[in-house]
Each structure stands twice: as C-alpha cells, then as structure tokens.
XYZ file of C-alpha atoms in Angstrom:
472
model
C 1.820 19.905 40.858
C 0.537 22.898 38.913
C 2.429 25.937 37.664
C 0.086 28.544 36.263
C -0.708 32.215 36.168
C 1.655 34.824 37.514
C 4.577 33.789 39.677
C 5.091 35.683 42.912
C 8.825 35.528 42.290
C 10.117 38.847 40.951
C 6.615 40.182 40.296
C 5.413 43.605 41.321
C 3.099 45.715 39.204
C 2.280 49.354 39.834
C -1.317 49.888 38.754
C -2.119 53.545 38.231
C -5.623 54.940 38.843
C -7.869 54.163 35.892
C -5.554 51.487 34.474
C -6.406 47.800 34.153
C -4.269 44.690 34.361
C -5.115 41.437 32.584
C -3.874 38.309 34.308
C -2.865 35.283 32.217
C -5.724 32.922 31.421
C -5.773 29.414 32.848
C -7.818 26.527 31.491
C -9.113 23.891 33.888
C -10.757 20.600 33.017
C -12.228 17.787 35.072
C -12.716 14.075 34.481
C -14.350 11.396 36.619
C -13.118 8.761 34.153
C -9.358 8.910 34.500
C -6.513 10.645 32.726
C -7.577 9.578 29.238
C -10.795 11.603 29.297
C -8.998 14.502 30.937
C -6.393 14.440 28.156
C -9.078 14.400 25.455
C -10.743 17.431 26.999
C -7.470 19.329 26.821
C -6.631 17.995 23.343
C -9.946 19.265 21.969
C -9.615 22.595 23.738
C -6.127 23.232 22.373
C -6.677 21.904 18.868
C -10.050 23.562 18.284
C -10.046 26.689 20.444
C -6.456 27.775 21.123
C -4.446 26.982 17.981
C -5.464 29.457 15.286
C -2.889 28.996 12.524
C -3.933 28.352 8.933
C -2.401 24.914 9.583
C -4.672 24.105 12.519
C -7.082 22.024 10.446
C -4.909 21.249 7.428
C -2.220 18.688 6.753
C 1.317 19.821 7.426
C 4.270 19.150 5.153
C 6.683 16.320 5.928
C 9.936 18.168 6.495
C 13.666 17.557 6.661
C 15.804 19.683 8.977
C 19.519 19.978 8.232
C 20.723 20.436 11.843
C 21.903 16.912 12.644
C 22.990 16.474 9.031
C 25.393 19.423 8.932
C 25.288 21.420 12.176
C 27.058 24.722 11.350
C 29.095 23.254 8.467
C 27.166 23.908 5.277
C 26.983 25.964 2.118
C 24.042 26.898 -0.038
C 24.905 24.127 -2.500
C 25.092 21.553 0.297
C 21.627 22.557 1.531
C 20.223 22.400 -1.993
C 21.714 18.918 -2.461
C 20.076 17.711 0.781
C 16.790 19.132 -0.473
C 17.198 17.495 -3.867
C 17.761 14.049 -2.406
C 14.952 14.518 0.126
C 12.519 15.608 -2.591
C 13.216 12.402 -4.504
C 12.099 10.476 -1.400
C 8.842 12.367 -0.990
C 9.839 14.969 1.628
C 7.852 18.178 1.174
C 9.834 20.906 2.930
C 13.431 21.703 3.831
C 14.122 23.670 7.016
C 17.441 25.509 7.194
C 18.526 25.488 10.823
C 21.080 27.502 12.801
C 24.105 29.040 11.076
C 22.792 30.964 8.038
C 23.268 34.463 9.526
C 25.933 36.798 10.871
C 29.311 35.358 11.924
C 27.652 32.120 12.965
C 30.014 29.174 12.516
C 29.630 27.957 16.114
C 27.773 28.815 19.337
C 30.156 31.645 20.196
C 28.936 34.423 17.927
C 26.311 35.848 15.632
C 22.988 35.728 17.495
C 21.312 39.098 17.090
C 22.726 39.739 13.617
C 19.873 38.465 11.463
C 21.523 39.257 8.157
C 22.306 36.500 5.656
C 25.917 35.293 5.567
C 26.203 35.130 1.774
C 29.921 34.457 1.990
C 29.248 31.223 3.857
C 26.315 30.223 1.671
C 28.057 31.195 -1.550
C 24.853 32.809 -2.783
C 21.887 34.878 -1.544
C 19.543 32.985 0.760
C 16.679 33.932 -1.539
C 18.369 31.960 -4.298
C 18.692 28.916 -2.011
C 14.972 29.133 -1.247
C 14.146 29.591 -4.935
C 16.111 26.491 -5.941
C 14.448 24.450 -3.189
C 11.007 25.557 -4.380
C 12.068 24.573 -7.880
C 12.258 21.009 -6.546
C 8.575 21.205 -5.570
C 9.370 21.744 -1.876
C 8.521 24.409 0.671
C 11.250 26.360 2.467
C 11.583 26.940 6.204
C 14.093 28.713 8.394
C 15.335 28.701 12.009
C 15.475 31.788 14.231
C 16.252 32.524 17.873
C 15.055 36.119 18.142
C 15.195 36.522 21.926
C 18.906 35.848 22.248
C 22.127 37.720 21.525
C 25.815 36.791 21.540
C 28.281 39.302 22.957
C 30.305 38.702 19.802
C 27.749 40.334 17.515
C 27.272 43.708 15.878
C 23.940 44.097 17.678
C 25.493 43.699 21.130
C 28.391 45.995 20.316
C 25.909 48.655 19.218
C 23.268 48.072 21.910
C 24.786 46.308 24.948
C 21.956 47.672 27.091
C 19.431 45.636 25.063
C 20.530 42.475 26.905
C 19.543 41.468 30.429
C 22.558 42.042 32.695
C 22.755 43.202 36.298
C 25.091 46.195 36.774
C 28.328 45.260 38.499
C 27.867 41.488 38.033
C 29.153 39.087 35.441
C 26.187 37.547 33.606
C 25.394 33.869 33.226
C 26.426 32.997 29.673
C 24.413 29.858 28.983
C 25.372 28.605 25.517
C 27.375 31.830 25.138
C 24.094 33.732 24.930
C 22.480 36.603 26.748
C 18.738 37.258 26.740
C 17.411 40.342 24.988
C 15.119 42.628 26.956
C 11.814 42.014 25.184
C 10.024 44.172 27.752
C 11.273 47.091 25.616
C 9.383 47.858 22.406
C 12.467 49.186 20.628
C 14.163 45.799 21.090
C 11.210 43.915 19.611
C 11.012 46.462 16.783
C 14.700 46.098 15.950
C 14.737 42.289 15.873
C 11.446 42.015 13.993
C 12.643 44.400 11.279
C 15.747 42.255 10.678
C 13.883 38.955 10.543
C 10.996 40.303 8.463
C 13.448 41.346 5.766
C 14.793 37.780 5.575
C 11.296 36.284 5.492
C 10.291 38.724 2.763
C 13.376 37.897 0.686
C 13.004 34.121 1.038
C 9.186 33.983 1.109
C 9.607 31.387 3.864
C 6.735 28.971 4.474
C 7.825 27.948 7.977
C 9.713 29.338 10.948
C 11.209 27.327 13.769
C 11.444 29.782 16.661
C 13.931 28.581 19.252
C 14.936 29.673 22.745
C 17.907 27.699 23.993
C 18.471 28.964 27.492
C 16.677 30.036 30.668
C 16.190 33.625 31.786
C 18.696 34.993 34.289
C 20.170 38.356 35.302
C 16.784 40.029 34.995
C 17.466 43.760 35.055
C 16.369 46.353 32.544
C 17.865 49.715 31.705
C 14.303 51.043 31.867
C 14.267 50.690 35.662
C 13.455 54.367 36.053
C 10.472 54.061 33.700
C 8.952 50.767 34.845
C 9.034 48.706 38.007
C 11.684 45.956 37.804
C 9.089 43.570 39.198
C 7.091 44.004 35.980
C 9.954 43.071 33.651
C 9.326 39.327 33.320
C 5.627 39.808 32.612
C 6.341 42.558 30.101
C 8.976 40.305 28.554
C 6.416 37.610 27.741
C 4.044 40.249 26.370
C 6.916 41.354 24.131
C 7.381 37.793 22.863
C 3.654 37.577 22.156
C 3.859 40.915 20.350
C 6.662 39.566 18.149
C 4.650 36.459 17.284
C 1.474 38.469 16.673
C 3.360 40.587 14.157
C 4.488 37.431 12.373
C 0.861 36.280 12.182
C -0.370 39.599 10.835
C 2.363 39.979 8.233
C 2.552 36.300 7.189
C -0.894 34.739 7.755
C 0.072 31.532 5.921
C 3.323 31.016 7.850
C 3.657 27.786 9.839
C 5.416 28.572 13.119
C 6.938 25.793 15.214
C 7.837 26.751 18.749
C 10.965 25.371 20.366
C 12.726 26.000 23.631
C 15.622 23.872 24.719
C 13.514 20.876 23.824
C 10.019 21.805 24.923
C 10.701 24.199 27.786
C 8.043 26.501 26.370
C 5.430 23.869 25.565
C 2.410 25.729 26.898
C -1.037 26.726 25.713
C -0.057 30.381 25.441
C 2.592 29.617 22.832
C 0.261 27.217 21.001
C -1.992 30.208 20.299
C 0.770 31.384 17.966
C 2.471 28.126 16.956
C 0.264 25.062 16.335
C 3.194 22.727 16.915
C 6.196 22.710 19.233
C 9.434 20.743 19.036
C 9.189 18.271 21.921
C 12.883 17.861 22.609
C 16.333 18.165 21.087
C 16.729 14.552 22.223
C 15.805 12.674 19.028
C 16.584 9.167 20.316
C 13.563 7.010 19.467
C 13.507 5.145 22.792
C 13.805 8.317 24.867
C 11.183 9.885 22.630
C 8.578 7.264 23.554
C 8.735 8.602 27.114
C 8.933 12.269 26.115
C 5.906 11.952 23.847
C 4.035 9.864 26.424
C 4.382 12.598 29.025
C 3.535 15.361 26.572
C 0.359 13.547 25.484
C -1.276 13.998 28.886
C -1.867 17.658 28.062
C -1.149 18.295 24.402
C -2.586 16.757 21.200
C -0.465 14.732 18.786
C -0.889 17.488 16.188
C 1.127 19.815 18.448
C 4.128 17.513 18.970
C 7.075 17.878 16.577
C 8.854 14.538 16.008
C 11.625 13.533 13.593
C 13.456 10.447 12.385
C 17.157 11.048 13.031
C 20.389 9.262 12.161
C 22.037 6.466 14.149
C 24.040 6.095 16.260
C 21.822 8.746 17.803
C 23.692 12.022 18.348
C 22.430 12.428 21.925
C 22.560 8.880 23.313
C 24.657 6.864 20.852
C 21.847 4.307 20.695
C 21.218 2.347 17.503
C 17.606 1.630 16.596
C 16.163 0.436 13.302
C 14.841 2.858 10.712
C 11.424 1.290 11.201
C 11.446 1.908 14.949
C 12.477 5.514 14.468
C 9.692 5.974 11.952
C 6.979 4.422 14.123
C 8.003 6.630 17.053
C 8.114 9.830 14.992
C 4.651 9.158 13.553
C 3.265 9.960 17.004
C 3.797 13.622 16.142
C 4.143 16.067 13.274
C 6.354 13.917 11.098
C 9.759 14.776 9.673
C 13.433 13.868 9.289
C 16.699 15.164 10.742
C 19.530 13.478 8.846
C 21.574 13.559 5.641
C 19.947 11.480 2.865
C 23.308 11.186 1.091
C 24.561 8.910 3.886
C 21.653 6.479 3.645
C 21.625 3.112 1.902
C 19.202 2.395 -0.932
C 17.231 0.226 1.480
C 16.924 3.072 4.001
C 15.859 5.494 1.275
C 13.140 3.083 0.255
C 12.042 2.900 3.885
C 11.664 6.695 3.892
C 9.385 6.459 0.857
C 7.300 3.818 2.594
C 7.204 5.734 5.885
C 5.963 8.891 4.189
C 3.382 6.866 2.282
C 2.196 5.286 5.552
C 2.103 8.606 7.387
C 0.129 10.272 4.610
C -2.364 7.418 4.651
C -3.036 7.756 8.371
C -2.183 11.430 8.942
C -5.743 12.576 9.610
C -6.370 9.637 11.947
C -3.111 10.290 13.826
C -3.673 14.011 14.295
C -7.432 14.160 14.768
C -8.297 10.770 16.257
C -8.854 9.948 19.913
C -5.462 9.240 21.484
C -5.037 6.337 23.901
C -1.972 5.530 26.004
C -1.780 1.724 26.099
C 1.264 1.379 28.365
C 3.530 3.316 30.677
C 6.977 3.375 29.014
C 8.572 4.378 32.318
C 7.407 1.123 33.905
C 6.465 -1.385 31.197
C 8.552 -3.427 28.785
C 6.832 -1.772 25.826
C 5.690 1.673 24.792
C 2.301 1.419 23.091
C -0.279 3.947 21.963
C -3.143 4.186 19.486
C -5.516 6.605 17.822
C -9.147 5.816 17.034
C -11.422 7.662 14.615
C -14.432 9.501 15.989
C -16.722 6.878 14.414
C -14.594 4.110 16.002
C -14.279 2.419 12.608
C -10.528 2.951 12.110
C -7.588 2.617 14.483
C -3.819 2.744 14.242
C -1.824 0.970 16.970
C 1.903 1.462 17.537
C 4.204 -0.417 19.899
C 7.944 -0.314 20.630
C 9.814 -2.921 22.666
C 11.904 -1.158 25.287
C 13.838 -4.222 26.411
C 14.425 -7.798 25.329
C 14.827 -10.808 27.629
C 15.671 -14.450 26.916
C 12.633 -16.774 26.877
C 10.380 -13.754 27.047
C 6.657 -14.481 27.329
C 4.284 -13.344 24.621
C 3.359 -9.683 25.079
C -0.273 -8.766 24.485
C -1.276 -5.167 23.792
C -4.827 -4.497 24.904
C -6.532 -1.883 22.765
C -9.000 0.795 23.847
C -11.851 2.810 22.415
C -13.256 0.242 19.955
C -16.844 -1.018 19.548
C -17.089 -4.269 21.543
C -19.582 -5.872 19.150
C -17.848 -4.783 15.938
C -15.511 -6.915 13.849
C -12.207 -5.359 12.808
C -9.852 -6.334 9.998
C -6.143 -5.934 10.686
C -4.875 -4.650 7.341
C -1.391 -6.165 7.265
C -2.201 -9.724 8.370
C -5.750 -9.910 7.033
C -6.944 -11.345 10.362
C -10.315 -10.470 11.849
C -10.946 -9.697 15.517
C -13.920 -8.648 17.569
C -13.584 -5.317 19.324
C -14.172 -7.063 22.646
C -11.327 -9.507 22.022
C -8.925 -6.719 21.066
C -9.780 -4.738 24.187
C -9.964 -7.571 26.735
C -7.400 -10.096 25.460
C -5.321 -7.848 23.218
C -3.214 -8.420 20.157
C -0.008 -10.454 20.554
C 3.262 -8.913 19.441
C 5.355 -11.114 17.128
C 8.329 -12.885 18.747
C 11.210 -10.429 18.816
C 14.421 -10.992 16.908
C 16.359 -8.007 18.257
C 16.144 -5.185 20.747
C 13.952 -2.098 20.211
C 11.654 -3.599 17.595
C 8.539 -1.627 16.648
C 5.172 -2.657 15.252
C 2.170 -0.952 13.693
C -1.307 -2.425 13.311
C -4.093 -0.756 11.329
C -7.669 -1.838 11.999
C -10.785 -1.181 9.927
C -14.307 -2.094 10.990
C -16.061 -4.615 8.744
C -19.395 -2.907 8.168
C -21.243 -6.027 7.097
C -21.484 -9.210 9.165
C -18.556 -11.428 8.289
C -17.591 -14.996 8.987
C -15.978 -14.243 12.341
C -18.939 -12.205 13.522
C -21.378 -14.982 12.662
C -19.252 -17.527 14.475
C -18.968 -15.328 17.545
C -22.715 -14.733 17.623
C -23.442 -18.430 17.191
C -20.949 -19.358 19.910
C-alpha cells in the first residue's frame, strides 16, 4: 500500500493563466533481490541525496532528554543538575523538552507563547544553556511551532490563526489546535518568537514536535485562496519555517518528531536528518518499531533512547543492557534521570557510550541487514556490515523465554564466505560461510528479554582456522 503525492481529499487548486504548480516529488526504487536490496537503495538515496544537514556525514552527539526524567516539573537548577550528572557519564548534549515557555505546567496551556518562563526556571534560559556548555556539553531545545493552546496569549490575540470551522466546536486533541501555516503572517509570527530564543540560547539542536493530527481545516483566508488548497499550502508553510531555520542556523541539528513518527517521510528528512521514531520508548516494542522503519529509512535517521524502567508507556522491566543494545540501532541517547541510577547502572552508561562511539560509523553508514522478523520470531536480530565486508556488528534481543528452549542460532548476512572473522568478545574465529549458513548460537538465557552484541573483524592474513578449513 502506497501513500504518495497529493491526496484527492480536500484538494482543489485554482491555476491562473501563466502560473505553474509543482507537485510533490516521489522517489521509486526497484529490486529483484528482495527487500534488503530495496531498503539499501532507499537508505543510500536518503542519506546521500536527501538529507542535507551539516550533520549528514558527521557524528552526532549522544544526548540526554529530560522529558521522562521530569515531565513538566523542573527548574533551571534541576536541568543543570541532570546535565552535570550526565556529563560525568560521557553524555554530550542535554535537550530541554516541553515546559520551558509560557504558562506551560501541563498540556492545558502555553503552546503558541514561545517566551521563556523565567519564573519557573528561576533564571534566564540563556544562563541555563551557558551553564550546560560550561560542563562541556551542547544544548538543545524542544518546540512545537505548529500548535496553539486556547489558553495562551497568542490565541487570545489571534484566534483566527488557528484552524476552526465557523459554527462548530473544534477537535481539541491534547488540548491543542493547529495553527494555519498556509498563512505567511502566522509563520512569520511564530518564527520570530522562536528565533529570539534560539539566538539567546545559541541552541545546537531543536526537536520539532507535532503531537496531533490535522482537523477542522478552514482558513480565514477563504476569500483569498481556495479552501481546497489549504492543506498543500500548510505543508509549504512548514517547509518555509524549516528552511528559515536552515538559513539562519546552518549548524543547527534538527530532529523531527510527530506523535512518534507520524511525519517520518523523505520530505521532512530534507530538513531534519533524524526523526524521533516513537514516544514509545519500551525496548521490546522498539525492536518492532525500528524493524518496520528500517525498510525505508537508514539507521542514521532513527532517533532512539535508553529510558527508565518500569517503562513509562508499558510498565515493562528490561535490563539496562537490553535497552542499550536496542537504542544503538538508531541515533543514540538517553531519556531518564541519572540521579535515580545505581553506581552499576551509571557505569553501564559509560560502557554503552564507549561501545557506541567505537561502532558509530559502522552502525550509521554500514549495510543494514534484518536477521529476523520480531513480529513472528522469538528474537529480534539485526546487523550492520562495513562496505569492505571486513567489520560487522550483530545485535539480538530475546522476545520470549520458554522452559527447555532449544539453542537459537542467528544466521548472519553480507559477509565474505571465504574470509575468517574474529569475534572480539569471545576471541573465537569463524568462517564467513559458517556464520551465514549455520549461524552463531546465542548463550543459554537466564532471564527474559536478554540482549547480545557480537562484533566481528576479518582476519586479513590466513590463520589457523582458515588453514584447517582449506585442508578439510
């Protein structure tokens, strides 16, 4: 099933003599060798020809986001303390999420008023950013520029800026209305507010969210433009907003986000080289979310974080190791409060960051293979292989545990059949053919949801195993 181009629903465009209309572009690819090759075609297209950020070909900072650590309940000092503890563990950027602006202590108010709530923070936001940079970290910030709460100064001043149909009560998803981005004055007004904050904080990163669907599509400009053109003009307005961010802040890393990936499309990746896959941070659910996303989008575009347990969405408890292995299948980060972690867990963060940094280029630029179907199989397994096929990183997560369970073998892909590979952790040597045809056995499990990582390096010179194989 494909959804692409312009939708017939609510679309009607009046084209005047001499005018032109540009339809949205669509990229097609073909493979006679299965979904893997088709995915690689799309991965290369997106990574090399659609993403254009300064971060497209550079390593991205390991971040910590305060949302699941504090939600709306924070002060400037509390954010600085989270940053301080995270910096000691090797985290490179703090992202301040929802709640820093307007009268924003819950979902009921504040969207549209992009002015810093210094009373809540206890200090200017610029000072918070300055102190975080003093720790050797970058500073990022959350925005949701397309939305407005009715309890906001913006809505009280410009109620006509929001989509509402005259004579009808609007749908108030998450207590939000959608701003009419088909109107330039709306885009101008929101951009001016947010640009002032970005200038004051010198932010390195923006997480641009959109937490509800579009409804009640009706614009006050009905007399000036066909209502059937509103949705298309709306998207052009969003692109205009993002283009302005690019022009004014060429070194800004933008992460797209929409209700957990609802806007994960190639058009948005032109402006944001990574997108938050889902607000569901449960590691087991994430194996399926990231599996599905990988069919079209490269690992370098998938935002993934290690969160606290019990998980805030599912209540599931998984080990810190399992959460880390799962999150390394994307742009790596954390979403928790370091102050609540044990010394052992803090040490695991140090080790996870060290591991991710070691394999970051391989993870983001290597050839991605799906080794299982987590919707059907008892494990979720995936791997990335270097272009030269001399390095590989394999990850696997057990999705269920059974008594007297048989040994599970993970068959690898994309290696050289005649090469000999060293598994770094165990020191064992395997032929590429053996790894791909027989597979590598997972250790016997001791508890549910265990995860494993195997790193393989090709032995360039003939070794003992190779000689024995050849002789045999």
